[in-house]
Amino acid sequence: MVIIPDPTVSRKHAVITMVGNELLIKDLNSTNGTYVLDGGTFKRISEYRFSGDVVIRLGYYTVIKLSLVTEENP
């Protein structure tokens, strides 16, 4: 669990899980949404799979860069 001190992020906002060699981020019906940076614009998602780097936004203010690190991709 990660606690984010942002009033626009829900208590149970999103979950990230491994699916094979990818990570899956899934919005948990949050009020203010989960977004992925795509082509310079944040797009709201309900779920998104990735295997490299991704920049996400939770709510209005919290921006996080996530990276999948494996033995093959340090």
mmCIF file of N, CA, C and O in Angstrom:
data_model
loop_
_atom_site.group_PDB
_atom_site.id
_atom_site.type_symbol
_atom_site.label_atom_id
_atom_site.label_comp_id
_atom_site.label_asym_id
_atom_site.label_seq_id
_atom_site.Cartn_x
_atom_site.Cartn_y
_atom_site.Cartn_z
ATOM 1 N N MET A 1 0.846 -1.167 0.000
ATOM 2 C CA MET A 1 0.000 0.000 0.000
ATOM 3 C C MET A 1 0.895 1.235 0.000
ATOM 4 O O MET A 1 1.901 1.278 0.684
ATOM 5 N N VAL A 2 0.480 2.245 -0.768
ATOM 6 C CA VAL A 2 1.160 3.531 -0.815
ATOM 7 C C VAL A 2 0.133 4.596 -0.449
ATOM 8 O O VAL A 2 -0.957 4.631 -1.021
ATOM 9 N N ILE A 3 0.474 5.444 0.502
ATOM 10 C CA ILE A 3 -0.419 6.527 0.905
ATOM 11 C C ILE A 3 0.051 7.795 0.224
ATOM 12 O O ILE A 3 1.225 8.176 0.340
ATOM 13 N N ILE A 4 -0.855 8.457 -0.496
ATOM 14 C CA ILE A 4 -0.540 9.676 -1.227
ATOM 15 C C ILE A 4 -1.328 10.824 -0.606
ATOM 16 O O ILE A 4 -2.556 10.803 -0.619
ATOM 17 N N PRO A 5 -0.621 11.816 -0.059
ATOM 18 C CA PRO A 5 -1.300 12.930 0.612
ATOM 19 C C PRO A 5 -1.818 13.965 -0.398
ATOM 20 O O PRO A 5 -1.319 15.076 -0.486
ATOM 21 N N ASP A 6 -2.805 13.581 -1.165
ATOM 22 C CA ASP A 6 -3.416 14.443 -2.178
ATOM 23 C C ASP A 6 -4.923 14.268 -2.029
ATOM 24 O O ASP A 6 -5.425 13.159 -2.180
ATOM 25 N N PRO A 7 -5.661 15.328 -1.742
ATOM 26 C CA PRO A 7 -7.104 15.188 -1.531
ATOM 27 C C PRO A 7 -7.881 14.742 -2.775
ATOM 28 O O PRO A 7 -9.020 14.325 -2.660
ATOM 29 N N THR A 8 -7.241 14.775 -3.965
ATOM 30 C CA THR A 8 -7.933 14.322 -5.176
ATOM 31 C C THR A 8 -7.668 12.853 -5.487
ATOM 32 O O THR A 8 -8.152 12.336 -6.484
ATOM 33 N N VAL A 9 -6.884 12.183 -4.614
ATOM 34 C CA VAL A 9 -6.614 10.755 -4.770
ATOM 35 C C VAL A 9 -7.453 9.997 -3.745
ATOM 36 O O VAL A 9 -7.405 10.290 -2.550
ATOM 37 N N SER A 10 -8.231 9.025 -4.223
ATOM 38 C CA SER A 10 -9.112 8.238 -3.358
ATOM 39 C C SER A 10 -8.311 7.323 -2.436
ATOM 40 O O SER A 10 -7.165 6.986 -2.721
ATOM 41 N N ARG A 11 -8.918 6.883 -1.351
ATOM 42 C CA ARG A 11 -8.253 5.946 -0.439
ATOM 43 C C ARG A 11 -7.863 4.657 -1.151
ATOM 44 O O ARG A 11 -6.811 4.088 -0.909
ATOM 45 N N LYS A 12 -8.749 4.162 -1.985
ATOM 46 C CA LYS A 12 -8.473 2.980 -2.814
ATOM 47 C C LYS A 12 -8.629 3.427 -4.261
ATOM 48 O O LYS A 12 -9.658 3.208 -4.889
ATOM 49 N N HIS A 13 -7.601 4.058 -4.778
ATOM 50 C CA HIS A 13 -7.663 4.740 -6.070
ATOM 51 C C HIS A 13 -7.375 3.803 -7.249
ATOM 52 O O HIS A 13 -8.119 3.749 -8.205
ATOM 53 N N ALA A 14 -6.250 3.071 -7.152
ATOM 54 C CA ALA A 14 -5.816 2.204 -8.248
ATOM 55 C C ALA A 14 -4.991 1.064 -7.679
ATOM 56 O O ALA A 14 -4.513 1.123 -6.544
ATOM 57 N N VAL A 15 -4.819 0.035 -8.498
ATOM 58 C CA VAL A 15 -4.002 -1.111 -8.107
ATOM 59 C C VAL A 15 -3.073 -1.445 -9.272
ATOM 60 O O VAL A 15 -3.451 -1.303 -10.439
ATOM 61 N N ILE A 16 -1.851 -1.868 -8.925
ATOM 62 C CA ILE A 16 -0.876 -2.274 -9.937
ATOM 63 C C ILE A 16 -0.510 -3.723 -9.667
ATOM 64 O O ILE A 16 -0.138 -4.079 -8.543
ATOM 65 N N THR A 17 -0.607 -4.570 -10.695
ATOM 66 C CA THR A 17 -0.294 -5.990 -10.558
ATOM 67 C C THR A 17 0.552 -6.455 -11.736
ATOM 68 O O THR A 17 0.545 -5.844 -12.800
ATOM 69 N N MET A 18 1.278 -7.565 -11.530
ATOM 70 C CA MET A 18 2.035 -8.199 -12.611
ATOM 71 C C MET A 18 1.116 -9.133 -13.373
ATOM 72 O O MET A 18 0.373 -9.906 -12.775
ATOM 73 N N VAL A 19 1.193 -9.057 -14.697
ATOM 74 C CA VAL A 19 0.479 -9.971 -15.574
ATOM 75 C C VAL A 19 1.503 -10.459 -16.598
ATOM 76 O O VAL A 19 1.841 -9.736 -17.543
ATOM 77 N N GLY A 20 2.016 -11.654 -16.384
ATOM 78 C CA GLY A 20 3.083 -12.152 -17.256
ATOM 79 C C GLY A 20 4.313 -11.268 -17.114
ATOM 80 O O GLY A 20 4.809 -11.049 -16.028
ATOM 81 N N ASN A 21 4.776 -10.704 -18.246
ATOM 82 C CA ASN A 21 5.940 -9.818 -18.252
ATOM 83 C C ASN A 21 5.544 -8.347 -18.292
ATOM 84 O O ASN A 21 6.348 -7.501 -18.669
ATOM 85 N N GLU A 22 4.307 -8.046 -17.947
ATOM 86 C CA GLU A 22 3.816 -6.673 -17.984
ATOM 87 C C GLU A 22 3.249 -6.280 -16.626
ATOM 88 O O GLU A 22 2.935 -7.126 -15.808
ATOM 89 N N LEU A 23 3.126 -4.977 -16.437
ATOM 90 C CA LEU A 23 2.402 -4.456 -15.286
ATOM 91 C C LEU A 23 1.051 -3.971 -15.762
ATOM 92 O O LEU A 23 0.913 -3.454 -16.878
ATOM 93 N N LEU A 24 0.058 -4.135 -14.923
ATOM 94 C CA LEU A 24 -1.299 -3.686 -15.214
ATOM 95 C C LEU A 24 -1.694 -2.698 -14.128
ATOM 96 O O LEU A 24 -1.649 -3.026 -12.945
ATOM 97 N N ILE A 25 -2.032 -1.473 -14.531
ATOM 98 C CA ILE A 25 -2.577 -0.508 -13.585
ATOM 99 C C ILE A 25 -4.068 -0.415 -13.863
ATOM 100 O O ILE A 25 -4.486 -0.310 -15.009
ATOM 101 N N LYS A 26 -4.841 -0.537 -12.811
ATOM 102 C CA LYS A 26 -6.296 -0.564 -12.941
ATOM 103 C C LYS A 26 -6.898 0.463 -11.991
ATOM 104 O O LYS A 26 -6.616 0.448 -10.793
ATOM 105 N N ASP A 27 -7.703 1.377 -12.533
ATOM 106 C CA ASP A 27 -8.408 2.352 -11.723
ATOM 107 C C ASP A 27 -9.537 1.635 -10.980
ATOM 108 O O ASP A 27 -10.225 0.791 -11.545
ATOM 109 N N LEU A 28 -9.705 1.947 -9.708
ATOM 110 C CA LEU A 28 -10.718 1.290 -8.879
ATOM 111 C C LEU A 28 -11.961 2.175 -8.735
ATOM 112 O O LEU A 28 -12.459 2.394 -7.642
ATOM 113 N N ASN A 29 -12.451 2.675 -9.871
ATOM 114 C CA ASN A 29 -13.625 3.565 -9.915
ATOM 115 C C ASN A 29 -13.409 4.806 -9.046
ATOM 116 O O ASN A 29 -14.312 5.253 -8.335
ATOM 117 N N SER A 30 -12.207 5.359 -9.129
ATOM 118 C CA SER A 30 -11.880 6.556 -8.361
ATOM 119 C C SER A 30 -12.708 7.740 -8.850
ATOM 120 O O SER A 30 -13.120 7.792 -10.002
ATOM 121 N N THR A 31 -12.922 8.682 -7.968
ATOM 122 C CA THR A 31 -13.708 9.868 -8.309
ATOM 123 C C THR A 31 -13.003 10.745 -9.330
ATOM 124 O O THR A 31 -13.618 11.212 -10.293
ATOM 125 N N ASN A 32 -11.690 10.962 -9.153
ATOM 126 C CA ASN A 32 -10.966 11.909 -9.990
ATOM 127 C C ASN A 32 -10.088 11.281 -11.067
ATOM 128 O O ASN A 32 -9.385 11.973 -11.784
ATOM 129 N N GLY A 33 -10.120 9.959 -11.188
ATOM 130 C CA GLY A 33 -9.507 9.279 -12.317
ATOM 131 C C GLY A 33 -8.034 8.950 -12.213
ATOM 132 O O GLY A 33 -7.293 9.494 -11.409
ATOM 133 N N THR A 34 -7.646 8.022 -13.097
ATOM 134 C CA THR A 34 -6.265 7.604 -13.304
ATOM 135 C C THR A 34 -5.961 7.871 -14.762
ATOM 136 O O THR A 34 -6.759 7.528 -15.640
ATOM 137 N N TYR A 35 -4.807 8.477 -15.026
ATOM 138 C CA TYR A 35 -4.457 8.932 -16.372
ATOM 139 C C TYR A 35 -3.077 8.423 -16.751
ATOM 140 O O TYR A 35 -2.209 8.265 -15.897
ATOM 141 N N VAL A 36 -2.858 8.208 -18.068
ATOM 142 C CA VAL A 36 -1.564 7.814 -18.602
ATOM 143 C C VAL A 36 -1.130 8.883 -19.592
ATOM 144 O O VAL A 36 -1.933 9.336 -20.418
ATOM 145 N N LEU A 37 0.150 9.287 -19.510
ATOM 146 C CA LEU A 37 0.690 10.264 -20.442
ATOM 147 C C LEU A 37 0.879 9.593 -21.793
ATOM 148 O O LEU A 37 1.611 8.609 -21.911
ATOM 149 N N ASP A 38 0.216 10.119 -22.808
ATOM 150 C CA ASP A 38 0.248 9.536 -24.146
ATOM 151 C C ASP A 38 0.374 10.668 -25.160
ATOM 152 O O ASP A 38 -0.563 11.445 -25.335
ATOM 153 N N GLY A 39 1.549 10.781 -25.778
ATOM 154 C CA GLY A 39 1.753 11.821 -26.774
ATOM 155 C C GLY A 39 1.669 13.231 -26.217
ATOM 156 O O GLY A 39 1.175 14.131 -26.883
ATOM 157 N N GLY A 40 2.111 13.438 -24.994
ATOM 158 C CA GLY A 40 2.108 14.764 -24.395
ATOM 159 C C GLY A 40 0.821 15.146 -23.693
ATOM 160 O O GLY A 40 0.712 16.222 -23.129
ATOM 161 N N THR A 41 -0.186 14.247 -23.705
ATOM 162 C CA THR A 41 -1.475 14.520 -23.074
ATOM 163 C C THR A 41 -1.835 13.368 -22.140
ATOM 164 O O THR A 41 -1.624 12.203 -22.477
ATOM 165 N N PHE A 42 -2.373 13.713 -20.977
ATOM 166 C CA PHE A 42 -2.853 12.671 -20.066
ATOM 167 C C PHE A 42 -4.230 12.200 -20.526
ATOM 168 O O PHE A 42 -5.125 13.006 -20.738
ATOM 169 N N LYS A 43 -4.369 10.869 -20.685
ATOM 170 C CA LYS A 43 -5.642 10.264 -21.099
ATOM 171 C C LYS A 43 -6.159 9.373 -19.984
ATOM 172 O O LYS A 43 -5.419 8.550 -19.451
ATOM 173 N N ARG A 44 -7.437 9.548 -19.657
ATOM 174 C CA ARG A 44 -8.047 8.758 -18.577
ATOM 175 C C ARG A 44 -8.158 7.302 -19.001
ATOM 176 O O ARG A 44 -8.529 7.001 -20.136
ATOM 177 N N ILE A 45 -7.825 6.410 -18.071
ATOM 178 C CA ILE A 45 -7.885 4.974 -18.356
ATOM 179 C C ILE A 45 -8.682 4.266 -17.266
ATOM 180 O O ILE A 45 -8.788 4.748 -16.144
ATOM 181 N N SER A 46 -9.234 3.120 -17.630
ATOM 182 C CA SER A 46 -9.807 2.245 -16.615
ATOM 183 C C SER A 46 -8.792 1.158 -16.273
ATOM 184 O O SER A 46 -8.693 0.719 -15.135
ATOM 185 N N GLU A 47 -8.006 0.746 -17.296
ATOM 186 C CA GLU A 47 -6.870 -0.135 -17.063
ATOM 187 C C GLU A 47 -5.875 0.051 -18.194
ATOM 188 O O GLU A 47 -6.233 0.464 -19.296
ATOM 189 N N TYR A 48 -4.602 -0.245 -17.891
ATOM 190 C CA TYR A 48 -3.540 -0.008 -18.862
ATOM 191 C C TYR A 48 -2.396 -0.967 -18.569
ATOM 192 O O TYR A 48 -1.951 -1.087 -17.434
ATOM 193 N N ARG A 49 -1.911 -1.670 -19.615
ATOM 194 C CA ARG A 49 -0.792 -2.605 -19.478
ATOM 195 C C ARG A 49 0.452 -1.970 -20.071
ATOM 196 O O ARG A 49 0.387 -1.319 -21.102
ATOM 197 N N PHE A 50 1.604 -2.200 -19.415
ATOM 198 C CA PHE A 50 2.853 -1.678 -19.947
ATOM 199 C C PHE A 50 4.010 -2.567 -19.517
ATOM 200 O O PHE A 50 3.911 -3.299 -18.540
ATOM 201 N N SER A 51 5.109 -2.494 -20.290
ATOM 202 C CA SER A 51 6.275 -3.314 -19.962
ATOM 203 C C SER A 51 7.553 -2.477 -19.887
ATOM 204 O O SER A 51 8.608 -3.024 -19.629
ATOM 205 N N GLY A 52 7.462 -1.184 -20.086
ATOM 206 C CA GLY A 52 8.630 -0.309 -19.988
ATOM 207 C C GLY A 52 8.375 0.771 -18.967
ATOM 208 O O GLY A 52 7.997 0.502 -17.840
ATOM 209 N N ASP A 53 8.571 2.013 -19.393
ATOM 210 C CA ASP A 53 8.311 3.169 -18.545
ATOM 211 C C ASP A 53 6.961 3.774 -18.895
ATOM 212 O O ASP A 53 6.562 3.770 -20.057
ATOM 213 N N VAL A 54 6.293 4.326 -17.894
ATOM 214 C CA VAL A 54 5.028 5.015 -18.117
ATOM 215 C C VAL A 54 4.900 6.118 -17.071
ATOM 216 O O VAL A 54 5.382 5.970 -15.951
ATOM 217 N N VAL A 55 4.288 7.220 -17.465
ATOM 218 C CA VAL A 55 4.002 8.316 -16.541
ATOM 219 C C VAL A 55 2.503 8.319 -16.314
ATOM 220 O O VAL A 55 1.723 8.347 -17.279
ATOM 221 N N ILE A 56 2.092 8.253 -15.048
ATOM 222 C CA ILE A 56 0.677 8.251 -14.712
ATOM 223 C C ILE A 56 0.353 9.461 -13.848
ATOM 224 O O ILE A 56 1.230 10.021 -13.192
ATOM 225 N N ARG A 57 -0.897 9.836 -13.879
ATOM 226 C CA ARG A 57 -1.387 10.883 -12.982
ATOM 227 C C ARG A 57 -2.561 10.313 -12.219
ATOM 228 O O ARG A 57 -3.467 9.713 -12.811
ATOM 229 N N LEU A 58 -2.551 10.490 -10.909
ATOM 230 C CA LEU A 58 -3.649 10.078 -10.049
ATOM 231 C C LEU A 58 -4.348 11.345 -9.580
ATOM 232 O O LEU A 58 -3.688 12.244 -9.037
ATOM 233 N N GLY A 59 -5.646 11.437 -9.788
ATOM 234 C CA GLY A 59 -6.367 12.648 -9.419
ATOM 235 C C GLY A 59 -5.891 13.813 -10.265
ATOM 236 O O GLY A 59 -5.575 13.658 -11.436
ATOM 237 N N TYR A 60 -5.809 15.000 -9.657
ATOM 238 C CA TYR A 60 -5.433 16.201 -10.402
ATOM 239 C C TYR A 60 -3.958 16.554 -10.315
ATOM 240 O O TYR A 60 -3.427 17.219 -11.196
ATOM 241 N N TYR A 61 -3.270 16.139 -9.243
ATOM 242 C CA TYR A 61 -1.948 16.689 -8.974
ATOM 243 C C TYR A 61 -0.812 15.689 -8.898
ATOM 244 O O TYR A 61 0.340 16.069 -9.088
ATOM 245 N N THR A 62 -1.074 14.442 -8.573
ATOM 246 C CA THR A 62 -0.005 13.478 -8.321
ATOM 247 C C THR A 62 0.431 12.807 -9.619
ATOM 248 O O THR A 62 -0.344 12.094 -10.253
ATOM 249 N N VAL A 63 1.690 13.060 -10.001
ATOM 250 C CA VAL A 63 2.266 12.481 -11.219
ATOM 251 C C VAL A 63 3.401 11.561 -10.801
ATOM 252 O O VAL A 63 4.267 11.938 -10.011
ATOM 253 N N ILE A 64 3.390 10.329 -11.350
ATOM 254 C CA ILE A 64 4.355 9.302 -10.968
ATOM 255 C C ILE A 64 4.900 8.645 -12.228
ATOM 256 O O ILE A 64 4.139 8.325 -13.148
ATOM 257 N N LYS A 65 6.216 8.427 -12.261
ATOM 258 C CA LYS A 65 6.813 7.650 -13.348
ATOM 259 C C LYS A 65 7.031 6.235 -12.832
ATOM 260 O O LYS A 65 7.666 6.038 -11.793
ATOM 261 N N LEU A 66 6.496 5.258 -13.546
ATOM 262 C CA LEU A 66 6.650 3.854 -13.188
ATOM 263 C C LEU A 66 7.540 3.179 -14.225
ATOM 264 O O LEU A 66 7.423 3.457 -15.423
ATOM 265 N N SER A 67 8.423 2.297 -13.771
ATOM 266 C CA SER A 67 9.304 1.538 -14.657
ATOM 267 C C SER A 67 9.260 0.088 -14.254
ATOM 268 O O SER A 67 9.344 -0.236 -13.070
ATOM 269 N N LEU A 68 9.154 -0.773 -15.239
ATOM 270 C CA LEU A 68 9.244 -2.215 -14.988
ATOM 271 C C LEU A 68 10.700 -2.609 -15.135
ATOM 272 O O LEU A 68 11.290 -2.431 -16.205
ATOM 273 N N VAL A 69 11.300 -3.090 -14.062
ATOM 274 C CA VAL A 69 12.699 -3.505 -14.078
ATOM 275 C C VAL A 69 12.736 -5.020 -13.964
ATOM 276 O O VAL A 69 12.195 -5.591 -13.030
ATOM 277 N N THR A 70 13.390 -5.657 -14.925
ATOM 278 C CA THR A 70 13.545 -7.108 -14.918
ATOM 279 C C THR A 70 15.030 -7.437 -15.038
ATOM 280 O O THR A 70 15.851 -6.542 -15.286
ATOM 281 N N GLU A 71 15.363 -8.711 -14.922
ATOM 282 C CA GLU A 71 16.761 -9.120 -15.089
ATOM 283 C C GLU A 71 17.225 -8.837 -16.501
ATOM 284 O O GLU A 71 18.383 -8.524 -16.728
ATOM 285 N N GLU A 72 16.344 -8.943 -17.491
ATOM 286 C CA GLU A 72 16.699 -8.691 -18.884
ATOM 287 C C GLU A 72 16.754 -7.200 -19.177
ATOM 288 O O GLU A 72 17.419 -6.764 -20.105
ATOM 289 N N ASN A 73 16.015 -6.369 -18.409
ATOM 290 C CA ASN A 73 15.907 -4.940 -18.659
ATOM 291 C C ASN A 73 16.211 -4.177 -17.362
ATOM 292 O O ASN A 73 15.316 -3.692 -16.716
ATOM 293 N N PRO A 74 17.522 -4.115 -16.983
ATOM 294 C CA PRO A 74 17.876 -3.478 -15.704
ATOM 295 C C PRO A 74 17.680 -1.962 -15.717
ATOM 296 O O PRO A 74 17.680 -1.316 -16.680
#
